[in-house]
Structure formats: C-alpha cells, structure tokens
Amino acid sequence: MMEVGAVAAMKYVKDGIKAAKLVMQHTQHTLLVGEPASAFAISMGLPGPTNLSSPESINKWTKWKEDLCQPNFRKNVLSVDSCGPYHPKDTANSCAQANPVGTIESSPARVGLHSHDTIAMAVIDKMGFIAVGTSTNGAAFKIPGRVGDGPIAGSSAYADNDVGACGATGDGDVMMRFLPCYQVVESMRRGMEPKLAAEDAILRIAQKYPDFVGALFAVNKEGEHAGACHGWTFQYSVRSMEMEEVEVFTVRPSTVSMST
C-alpha cells in the first residue's frame, strides 16, 4: 500500500519513530514537522514534553560555543560575532565595519562516524510484508531548522512489498539529493541483485561527491541482502528465523558485502 509516516525537527518527544508510525496510522499526511509534530505525538499518547538534553550533549554544545561555534554547516558567510549573526560574504563587510570584533569566517563541518547516529531497520514478516524505518538525531552542530534525509521517503529508507527494502546512513544532506534507497529498490525491481543495486546507488553519489561519507543496505523480498559504502567502513546486522543469533556483516569502502 506504500504507506508512509514521518516527523522532522521535532522537540520534546523521545520516541520519534513511534511518532512517525502514528502519522502513518492516524493521518492522511506523510510528514509533520516542528513543534506541531511534537504536539501531535503527545496528543496521541506519547510521553512529553520531555527535556531531551543530556549532560554529554550539553558539554559538547558548551565546548562548541567556546570554540566560536566552529565547525558548522554554513558556507560563503562571515560572522560579526563569534556565533553570528551570519551574513553572506558579499554583504558582510558593511556589517563588520560597525563591529570592532571583526569578522570570523565559518569553517566547514564534516559528517563522520561520530557526528551522527542514524539507525535504519528493515523487516520482512512471515506473510511477506516489508517495513522499513529510520531514526536519527541528525548531524552534530547542524543549523537550527535543518532537516536531513531521515524523514525523506526514498532517501534514508524505502520499501515495496513486491521488491524489497533499503536503509541508508551517512551525509544526509548529500544523499537526499539522490534518493539512494528509492534507486536501490527500483534497481532491484528491474532485476538487479541487492549487491549490484547497493553498489550502483553508492557509485552514483560518489561520482558527483567523491568526498562524501555514506552507506546503505539492500534486501530483496527473498531475504537476500547486501551492503555498500563510501568513505568509511560500515557494519549492518541480520537476523532471520533460521538463525540462532544476530550476524554482523562488515562492508569496506569501495566493496560490497553480500549474503543470502
């Protein structure tokens, strides 16, 4: 039935994936965002409002502020203070002349193994129905209001009962421009095995963004699965009814791990 539910930029509610399921099950919408998404989730019975800050996250944010809010995800801007406001470079000079602090040029942030926390999971039940979900806090030190690939159907996750499923992680701002999981599922629909479909989707991104960091897994409706990655070593886990324990598969850059 291609049902989808998603939430983004949601505060005060811990269980984002449960909120997304509520959107799918109890609305005709696909995506809710911001504080109205939080209000919807709480009204539907999820706990909240809740302070989601942890001592670790507060310490990281404090250190980042002490480092003049560097690195961050802004580009072609200058700041008249350590952490903004920011202005485009072509207009920043006039603003900076009135501020004795001077200007600070933003340094770019990079998405890596320790700067995000995406989890994607696909499930095939005994009737052959397929579901996939993704949950993430997003990239560390992102610009407020940023929405990554997590809630975008076809980017971080996609599934079709007739074909299979895909889940992705990495530099969501780059990956969502390619809808890699939609690409994977459609490639499998055309007859590609998961190994080739995953590798092809990653290659399409790497050809345009050679420095991007990302990975994905692909699984077809028969349960054949594979992973592909670029810029890091990626691991994904598998468990089936025939398996006594979860098995972890390691995929190295420019290679694909495949099993049935």
C-alpha atoms as a PDB file:
ATOM      1  CA  MET A   1       0.000   0.000   0.000  1.00  0.00           C
ATOM      2  CA  MET A   2       3.081   2.253   0.116  1.00  0.00           C
ATOM      3  CA  GLU A   3       2.060   3.830   3.417  1.00  0.00           C
ATOM      4  CA  VAL A   4       4.500   6.367   4.856  1.00  0.00           C
ATOM      5  CA  GLY A   5       4.666   8.396   8.057  1.00  0.00           C
ATOM      6  CA  ALA A   6       7.442  10.745   9.124  1.00  0.00           C
ATOM      7  CA  VAL A   7       8.302  13.540  11.553  1.00  0.00           C
ATOM      8  CA  ALA A   8      11.147  16.055  11.458  1.00  0.00           C
ATOM      9  CA  ALA A   9      12.632  18.854  13.569  1.00  0.00           C
ATOM     10  CA  MET A  10      10.602  17.505  16.482  1.00  0.00           C
ATOM     11  CA  LYS A  11      11.397  18.588  20.044  1.00  0.00           C
ATOM     12  CA  TYR A  12      10.314  17.342  23.463  1.00  0.00           C
ATOM     13  CA  VAL A  13       9.339  13.802  22.340  1.00  0.00           C
ATOM     14  CA  LYS A  14      11.856  10.995  22.709  1.00  0.00           C
ATOM     15  CA  ASP A  15      10.277   8.337  20.504  1.00  0.00           C
ATOM     16  CA  GLY A  16      10.462   9.849  17.046  1.00  0.00           C
ATOM     17  CA  ILE A  17       9.921   6.541  15.267  1.00  0.00           C
ATOM     18  CA  LYS A  18       6.709   5.962  17.241  1.00  0.00           C
ATOM     19  CA  ALA A  19       5.536   9.443  16.294  1.00  0.00           C
ATOM     20  CA  ALA A  20       6.216   8.665  12.629  1.00  0.00           C
ATOM     21  CA  LYS A  21       4.139   5.490  12.918  1.00  0.00           C
ATOM     22  CA  LEU A  22       1.277   7.497  14.421  1.00  0.00           C
ATOM     23  CA  VAL A  23       1.404   9.861  11.427  1.00  0.00           C
ATOM     24  CA  MET A  24       1.165   6.845   9.120  1.00  0.00           C
ATOM     25  CA  GLN A  25      -1.624   5.111  11.024  1.00  0.00           C
ATOM     26  CA  HIS A  26      -3.791   8.051  12.081  1.00  0.00           C
ATOM     27  CA  THR A  27      -3.427  10.763   9.422  1.00  0.00           C
ATOM     28  CA  GLN A  28      -3.613  11.099   5.661  1.00  0.00           C
ATOM     29  CA  HIS A  29      -0.350  13.074   5.702  1.00  0.00           C
ATOM     30  CA  THR A  30       3.161  11.842   5.079  1.00  0.00           C
ATOM     31  CA  LEU A  31       5.318  14.283   7.074  1.00  0.00           C
ATOM     32  CA  LEU A  32       4.773  16.524  10.119  1.00  0.00           C
ATOM     33  CA  VAL A  33       7.486  18.904  11.328  1.00  0.00           C
ATOM     34  CA  GLY A  34       8.494  21.122  14.254  1.00  0.00           C
ATOM     35  CA  GLU A  35       6.566  21.789  17.447  1.00  0.00           C
ATOM     36  CA  PRO A  36       3.204  20.927  15.833  1.00  0.00           C
ATOM     37  CA  ALA A  37       4.620  17.436  15.225  1.00  0.00           C
ATOM     38  CA  SER A  38       5.533  17.249  18.913  1.00  0.00           C
ATOM     39  CA  ALA A  39       2.052  18.397  19.916  1.00  0.00           C
ATOM     40  CA  PHE A  40       0.513  15.771  17.631  1.00  0.00           C
ATOM     41  CA  ALA A  41       2.658  12.999  19.100  1.00  0.00           C
ATOM     42  CA  ILE A  42       1.848  13.988  22.691  1.00  0.00           C
ATOM     43  CA  SER A  43      -1.866  14.269  21.884  1.00  0.00           C
ATOM     44  CA  MET A  44      -1.729  10.716  20.503  1.00  0.00           C
ATOM     45  CA  GLY A  45      -0.356   9.390  23.783  1.00  0.00           C
ATOM     46  CA  LEU A  46       3.428   9.589  23.593  1.00  0.00           C
ATOM     47  CA  PRO A  47       5.229  10.895  26.711  1.00  0.00           C
ATOM     48  CA  GLY A  48       6.127  14.568  26.720  1.00  0.00           C
ATOM     49  CA  PRO A  49       7.049  17.311  26.739  1.00  0.00           C
ATOM     50  CA  THR A  50      10.450  15.949  27.792  1.00  0.00           C
ATOM     51  CA  ASN A  51      13.844  17.599  28.099  1.00  0.00           C
ATOM     52  CA  LEU A  52      15.961  15.605  25.638  1.00  0.00           C
ATOM     53  CA  SER A  53      19.283  17.224  26.569  1.00  0.00           C
ATOM     54  CA  SER A  54      21.866  15.005  28.260  1.00  0.00           C
ATOM     55  CA  PRO A  55      24.992  16.010  30.213  1.00  0.00           C
ATOM     56  CA  GLU A  56      27.074  14.741  27.293  1.00  0.00           C
ATOM     57  CA  SER A  57      25.208  16.792  24.697  1.00  0.00           C
ATOM     58  CA  ILE A  58      25.314  19.910  26.878  1.00  0.00           C
ATOM     59  CA  ASN A  59      29.072  19.530  27.361  1.00  0.00           C
ATOM     60  CA  LYS A  60      29.608  19.128  23.620  1.00  0.00           C
ATOM     61  CA  TRP A  61      27.486  22.191  22.890  1.00  0.00           C
ATOM     62  CA  THR A  62      29.310  24.253  25.534  1.00  0.00           C
ATOM     63  CA  LYS A  63      32.711  23.324  24.112  1.00  0.00           C
ATOM     64  CA  TRP A  64      31.485  24.127  20.602  1.00  0.00           C
ATOM     65  CA  LYS A  65      30.382  27.586  21.764  1.00  0.00           C
ATOM     66  CA  GLU A  66      33.769  28.105  23.396  1.00  0.00           C
ATOM     67  CA  ASP A  67      35.370  27.209  20.048  1.00  0.00           C
ATOM     68  CA  LEU A  68      33.441  30.096  18.410  1.00  0.00           C
ATOM     69  CA  CYS A  69      30.768  27.754  17.038  1.00  0.00           C
ATOM     70  CA  GLN A  70      33.265  26.039  14.785  1.00  0.00           C
ATOM     71  CA  PRO A  71      32.955  23.911  12.768  1.00  0.00           C
ATOM     72  CA  ASN A  72      29.459  24.403  11.421  1.00  0.00           C
ATOM     73  CA  PHE A  73      27.468  23.818   8.257  1.00  0.00           C
ATOM     74  CA  ARG A  74      27.414  27.360   6.921  1.00  0.00           C
ATOM     75  CA  LYS A  75      29.294  28.343   3.779  1.00  0.00           C
ATOM     76  CA  ASN A  76      30.178  31.565   1.971  1.00  0.00           C
ATOM     77  CA  VAL A  77      29.377  33.585   5.084  1.00  0.00           C
ATOM     78  CA  LEU A  78      31.126  35.783   7.614  1.00  0.00           C
ATOM     79  CA  SER A  79      30.087  36.443  11.198  1.00  0.00           C
ATOM     80  CA  VAL A  80      30.347  39.771  13.008  1.00  0.00           C
ATOM     81  CA  ASP A  81      30.458  37.892  16.317  1.00  0.00           C
ATOM     82  CA  SER A  82      31.762  34.509  17.379  1.00  0.00           C
ATOM     83  CA  CYS A  83      28.473  32.694  16.745  1.00  0.00           C
ATOM     84  CA  GLY A  84      26.549  35.030  14.491  1.00  0.00           C
ATOM     85  CA  PRO A  85      24.574  36.662  13.218  1.00  0.00           C
ATOM     86  CA  TYR A  86      25.933  35.485   9.872  1.00  0.00           C
ATOM     87  CA  HIS A  87      25.884  37.381   6.608  1.00  0.00           C
ATOM     88  CA  PRO A  88      26.730  36.467   3.031  1.00  0.00           C
ATOM     89  CA  LYS A  89      30.316  37.356   2.217  1.00  0.00           C
ATOM     90  CA  ASP A  90      29.334  39.990  -0.310  1.00  0.00           C
ATOM     91  CA  THR A  91      27.388  41.986   2.321  1.00  0.00           C
ATOM     92  CA  ALA A  92      29.323  41.100   5.467  1.00  0.00           C
ATOM     93  CA  ASN A  93      31.935  43.839   5.055  1.00  0.00           C
ATOM     94  CA  SER A  94      29.445  46.636   5.534  1.00  0.00           C
ATOM     95  CA  CYS A  95      28.106  44.924   8.672  1.00  0.00           C
ATOM     96  CA  ALA A  96      31.544  44.211  10.085  1.00  0.00           C
ATOM     97  CA  GLN A  97      32.735  47.815   9.800  1.00  0.00           C
ATOM     98  CA  ALA A  98      30.360  48.757  12.593  1.00  0.00           C
ATOM     99  CA  ASN A  99      31.590  45.992  14.860  1.00  0.00           C
ATOM    100  CA  PRO A 100      35.078  46.240  16.384  1.00  0.00           C
ATOM    101  CA  VAL A 101      35.164  42.451  16.932  1.00  0.00           C
ATOM    102  CA  GLY A 102      35.806  41.995  13.211  1.00  0.00           C
ATOM    103  CA  THR A 103      34.696  39.080  11.102  1.00  0.00           C
ATOM    104  CA  ILE A 104      35.047  35.339  11.530  1.00  0.00           C
ATOM    105  CA  GLU A 105      34.858  33.011   8.569  1.00  0.00           C
ATOM    106  CA  SER A 106      32.969  29.780   9.072  1.00  0.00           C
ATOM    107  CA  SER A 107      34.891  26.502   8.817  1.00  0.00           C
ATOM    108  CA  PRO A 108      33.030  23.557   7.284  1.00  0.00           C
ATOM    109  CA  ALA A 109      31.744  20.642   9.336  1.00  0.00           C
ATOM    110  CA  ARG A 110      32.111  17.076   8.112  1.00  0.00           C
ATOM    111  CA  VAL A 111      29.774  14.171   8.665  1.00  0.00           C
ATOM    112  CA  GLY A 112      31.679  11.209  10.074  1.00  0.00           C
ATOM    113  CA  LEU A 113      31.381   8.120  12.210  1.00  0.00           C
ATOM    114  CA  HIS A 114      30.971  10.059  15.478  1.00  0.00           C
ATOM    115  CA  SER A 115      28.944  13.061  14.294  1.00  0.00           C
ATOM    116  CA  HIS A 116      25.581  11.431  13.684  1.00  0.00           C
ATOM    117  CA  ASP A 117      23.545   8.488  14.954  1.00  0.00           C
ATOM    118  CA  THR A 118      21.201   7.205  12.270  1.00  0.00           C
ATOM    119  CA  ILE A 119      19.602   3.789  12.690  1.00  0.00           C
ATOM    120  CA  ALA A 120      17.706   2.122   9.826  1.00  0.00           C
ATOM    121  CA  MET A 121      15.957  -1.237  10.025  1.00  0.00           C
ATOM    122  CA  ALA A 122      14.018  -3.370   7.535  1.00  0.00           C
ATOM    123  CA  VAL A 123      11.722  -6.252   8.480  1.00  0.00           C
ATOM    124  CA  ILE A 124      10.056  -8.954   6.360  1.00  0.00           C
ATOM    125  CA  ASP A 125       7.274 -10.820   8.176  1.00  0.00           C
ATOM    126  CA  LYS A 126       6.133 -14.401   7.567  1.00  0.00           C
ATOM    127  CA  MET A 127       3.431 -13.163   5.193  1.00  0.00           C
ATOM    128  CA  GLY A 128       5.984 -11.344   3.061  1.00  0.00           C
ATOM    129  CA  PHE A 129       5.028  -7.830   4.110  1.00  0.00           C
ATOM    130  CA  ILE A 130       8.010  -5.472   4.276  1.00  0.00           C
ATOM    131  CA  ALA A 131       8.503  -2.450   6.528  1.00  0.00           C
ATOM    132  CA  VAL A 132      11.461  -0.136   6.982  1.00  0.00           C
ATOM    133  CA  GLY A 133      12.120   2.676   9.437  1.00  0.00           C
ATOM    134  CA  THR A 134      14.799   5.226  10.208  1.00  0.00           C
ATOM    135  CA  SER A 135      15.505   7.247  13.355  1.00  0.00           C
ATOM    136  CA  THR A 136      18.167   9.906  13.900  1.00  0.00           C
ATOM    137  CA  ASN A 137      19.106  12.990  15.891  1.00  0.00           C
ATOM    138  CA  GLY A 138      20.702  14.431  12.767  1.00  0.00           C
ATOM    139  CA  ALA A 139      24.170  15.849  12.220  1.00  0.00           C
ATOM    140  CA  ALA A 140      26.050  17.347  15.164  1.00  0.00           C
ATOM    141  CA  PHE A 141      26.140  21.180  15.212  1.00  0.00           C
ATOM    142  CA  LYS A 142      23.585  21.448  12.411  1.00  0.00           C
ATOM    143  CA  ILE A 143      21.924  24.793  11.662  1.00  0.00           C
ATOM    144  CA  PRO A 144      18.625  25.083  13.586  1.00  0.00           C
ATOM    145  CA  GLY A 145      15.748  24.077  11.335  1.00  0.00           C
ATOM    146  CA  ARG A 146      17.808  21.675   9.267  1.00  0.00           C
ATOM    147  CA  VAL A 147      16.027  18.517   8.110  1.00  0.00           C
ATOM    148  CA  GLY A 148      18.202  15.689   6.827  1.00  0.00           C
ATOM    149  CA  ASP A 149      17.452  12.551   4.889  1.00  0.00           C
ATOM    150  CA  GLY A 150      15.967  10.605   7.827  1.00  0.00           C
ATOM    151  CA  PRO A 151      12.311  11.530   7.282  1.00  0.00           C
ATOM    152  CA  ILE A 152      12.525  11.707   3.485  1.00  0.00           C
ATOM    153  CA  ALA A 153      10.937   8.644   1.908  1.00  0.00           C
ATOM    154  CA  GLY A 154      13.274   7.183  -0.683  1.00  0.00           C
ATOM    155  CA  SER A 155      16.387   8.712   0.820  1.00  0.00           C
ATOM    156  CA  SER A 156      17.219   7.096   4.166  1.00  0.00           C
ATOM    157  CA  ALA A 157      14.667   4.306   3.742  1.00  0.00           C
ATOM    158  CA  TYR A 158      12.295   2.811   1.195  1.00  0.00           C
ATOM    159  CA  ALA A 159      10.345  -0.420   0.843  1.00  0.00           C
ATOM    160  CA  ASP A 160       7.979  -2.134  -1.556  1.00  0.00           C
ATOM    161  CA  ASN A 161       6.374  -5.491  -0.759  1.00  0.00           C
ATOM    162  CA  ASP A 162       6.789  -6.548  -4.386  1.00  0.00           C
ATOM    163  CA  VAL A 163      10.540  -5.908  -4.406  1.00  0.00           C
ATOM    164  CA  GLY A 164      12.389  -5.371  -1.123  1.00  0.00           C
ATOM    165  CA  ALA A 165      13.807  -2.604   1.038  1.00  0.00           C
ATOM    166  CA  CYS A 166      16.766  -0.311   1.649  1.00  0.00           C
ATOM    167  CA  GLY A 167      18.129   1.688   4.575  1.00  0.00           C
ATOM    168  CA  ALA A 168      20.861   4.332   4.438  1.00  0.00           C
ATOM    169  CA  THR A 169      23.096   6.401   6.691  1.00  0.00           C
ATOM    170  CA  GLY A 170      25.818   8.998   6.264  1.00  0.00           C
ATOM    171  CA  ASP A 171      25.918  12.550   4.933  1.00  0.00           C
ATOM    172  CA  GLY A 172      22.191  13.038   4.616  1.00  0.00           C
ATOM    173  CA  ASP A 173      22.446  16.494   3.054  1.00  0.00           C
ATOM    174  CA  VAL A 174      24.257  14.935   0.100  1.00  0.00           C
ATOM    175  CA  MET A 175      22.488  11.593  -0.005  1.00  0.00           C
ATOM    176  CA  MET A 176      18.968  13.027  -0.051  1.00  0.00           C
ATOM    177  CA  ARG A 177      19.775  14.708  -3.364  1.00  0.00           C
ATOM    178  CA  PHE A 178      19.949  11.259  -4.940  1.00  0.00           C
ATOM    179  CA  LEU A 179      17.148   9.333  -3.140  1.00  0.00           C
ATOM    180  CA  PRO A 180      19.500   6.342  -2.948  1.00  0.00           C
ATOM    181  CA  CYS A 181      17.071   3.930  -1.303  1.00  0.00           C
ATOM    182  CA  TYR A 182      14.432   4.605  -3.937  1.00  0.00           C
ATOM    183  CA  GLN A 183      17.143   3.975  -6.516  1.00  0.00           C
ATOM    184  CA  VAL A 184      18.090   0.678  -4.856  1.00  0.00           C
ATOM    185  CA  VAL A 185      14.529  -0.640  -4.746  1.00  0.00           C
ATOM    186  CA  GLU A 186      13.830   0.379  -8.320  1.00  0.00           C
ATOM    187  CA  SER A 187      17.084  -1.232  -9.471  1.00  0.00           C
ATOM    188  CA  MET A 188      16.066  -4.475  -7.759  1.00  0.00           C
ATOM    189  CA  ARG A 189      12.644  -4.176  -9.397  1.00  0.00           C
ATOM    190  CA  ARG A 190      14.419  -4.154 -12.763  1.00  0.00           C
ATOM    191  CA  GLY A 191      16.250  -7.347 -11.890  1.00  0.00           C
ATOM    192  CA  MET A 192      19.445  -6.250 -10.133  1.00  0.00           C
ATOM    193  CA  GLU A 193      20.539  -8.373  -7.200  1.00  0.00           C
ATOM    194  CA  PRO A 194      20.927  -6.467  -3.899  1.00  0.00           C
ATOM    195  CA  LYS A 195      24.715  -6.405  -4.215  1.00  0.00           C
ATOM    196  CA  LEU A 196      24.710  -4.615  -7.554  1.00  0.00           C
ATOM    197  CA  ALA A 197      21.784  -2.348  -6.654  1.00  0.00           C
ATOM    198  CA  ALA A 198      23.521  -1.141  -3.482  1.00  0.00           C
ATOM    199  CA  GLU A 199      26.845  -0.627  -5.213  1.00  0.00           C
ATOM    200  CA  ASP A 200      25.215   1.250  -8.088  1.00  0.00           C
ATOM    201  CA  ALA A 201      23.388   3.668  -5.760  1.00  0.00           C
ATOM    202  CA  ILE A 202      26.572   4.478  -3.823  1.00  0.00           C
ATOM    203  CA  LEU A 203      28.556   4.917  -7.042  1.00  0.00           C
ATOM    204  CA  ARG A 204      26.024   7.418  -8.400  1.00  0.00           C
ATOM    205  CA  ILE A 205      26.649   9.630  -5.368  1.00  0.00           C
ATOM    206  CA  ALA A 206      30.428   9.156  -5.279  1.00  0.00           C
ATOM    207  CA  GLN A 207      30.737  10.206  -8.909  1.00  0.00           C
ATOM    208  CA  LYS A 208      29.295  13.622  -8.028  1.00  0.00           C
ATOM    209  CA  TYR A 209      30.651  13.913  -4.455  1.00  0.00           C
ATOM    210  CA  PRO A 210      33.928  11.949  -4.201  1.00  0.00           C
ATOM    211  CA  ASP A 211      34.454  13.009  -0.571  1.00  0.00           C
ATOM    212  CA  PHE A 212      31.027  12.087   0.741  1.00  0.00           C
ATOM    213  CA  VAL A 213      30.625   9.572   3.577  1.00  0.00           C
ATOM    214  CA  GLY A 214      27.731   7.167   3.426  1.00  0.00           C
ATOM    215  CA  ALA A 215      26.463   3.611   3.363  1.00  0.00           C
ATOM    216  CA  LEU A 216      23.337   1.594   2.732  1.00  0.00           C
ATOM    217  CA  PHE A 217      21.942  -1.904   2.909  1.00  0.00           C
ATOM    218  CA  ALA A 218      19.629  -3.600   0.436  1.00  0.00           C
ATOM    219  CA  VAL A 219      17.391  -6.632   0.934  1.00  0.00           C
ATOM    220  CA  ASN A 220      15.053  -8.207  -1.586  1.00  0.00           C
ATOM    221  CA  LYS A 221      11.766  -9.943  -0.833  1.00  0.00           C
ATOM    222  CA  GLU A 222      13.533 -13.325  -0.764  1.00  0.00           C
ATOM    223  CA  GLY A 223      15.758 -12.110   2.071  1.00  0.00           C
ATOM    224  CA  GLU A 224      18.957 -11.771   0.044  1.00  0.00           C
ATOM    225  CA  HIS A 225      20.882  -8.787   1.394  1.00  0.00           C
ATOM    226  CA  ALA A 226      23.971  -6.700   0.750  1.00  0.00           C
ATOM    227  CA  GLY A 227      25.680  -3.508   1.868  1.00  0.00           C
ATOM    228  CA  ALA A 228      27.721  -0.830   0.117  1.00  0.00           C
ATOM    229  CA  CYS A 229      29.628   2.158   1.469  1.00  0.00           C
ATOM    230  CA  HIS A 230      31.925   5.048   0.587  1.00  0.00           C
ATOM    231  CA  GLY A 231      34.347   6.911   2.817  1.00  0.00           C
ATOM    232  CA  TRP A 232      34.123   4.646   5.862  1.00  0.00           C
ATOM    233  CA  THR A 233      33.802   1.036   6.994  1.00  0.00           C
ATOM    234  CA  PHE A 234      30.153   0.116   7.512  1.00  0.00           C
ATOM    235  CA  GLN A 235      28.508  -2.652   9.502  1.00  0.00           C
ATOM    236  CA  TYR A 236      24.957  -3.948   9.389  1.00  0.00           C
ATOM    237  CA  SER A 237      23.332  -6.849  11.226  1.00  0.00           C
ATOM    238  CA  VAL A 238      20.922  -9.557  10.104  1.00  0.00           C
ATOM    239  CA  ARG A 239      18.641 -11.977  11.942  1.00  0.00           C
ATOM    240  CA  SER A 240      16.235 -14.458  10.375  1.00  0.00           C
ATOM    241  CA  MET A 241      14.002 -17.181  11.811  1.00  0.00           C
ATOM    242  CA  GLU A 242      16.568 -19.799  10.821  1.00  0.00           C
ATOM    243  CA  MET A 243      19.391 -18.029  12.669  1.00  0.00           C
ATOM    244  CA  GLU A 244      20.097 -18.581  16.348  1.00  0.00           C
ATOM    245  CA  GLU A 245      21.953 -15.271  16.738  1.00  0.00           C
ATOM    246  CA  VAL A 246      22.340 -11.937  15.012  1.00  0.00           C
ATOM    247  CA  GLU A 247      25.106 -11.897  12.410  1.00  0.00           C
ATOM    248  CA  VAL A 248      27.106  -8.735  11.747  1.00  0.00           C
ATOM    249  CA  PHE A 249      28.380  -8.022   8.234  1.00  0.00           C
ATOM    250  CA  THR A 250      31.285  -5.657   7.642  1.00  0.00           C
ATOM    251  CA  VAL A 251      31.446  -3.674   4.419  1.00  0.00           C
ATOM    252  CA  ARG A 252      34.609  -1.805   3.475  1.00  0.00           C
ATOM    253  CA  PRO A 253      34.772   1.253   1.208  1.00  0.00           C
ATOM    254  CA  SER A 254      34.517   0.514  -2.497  1.00  0.00           C
ATOM    255  CA  THR A 255      33.447  -3.046  -1.727  1.00  0.00           C
ATOM    256  CA  VAL A 256      30.152  -4.788  -1.161  1.00  0.00           C
ATOM    257  CA  SER A 257      29.265  -7.494   1.358  1.00  0.00           C
ATOM    258  CA  MET A 258      26.572  -9.874   0.172  1.00  0.00           C
ATOM    259  CA  SER A 259      24.880 -12.948   1.580  1.00  0.00           C
ATOM    260  CA  THR A 260      21.674 -14.944   1.243  1.00  0.00           C
END
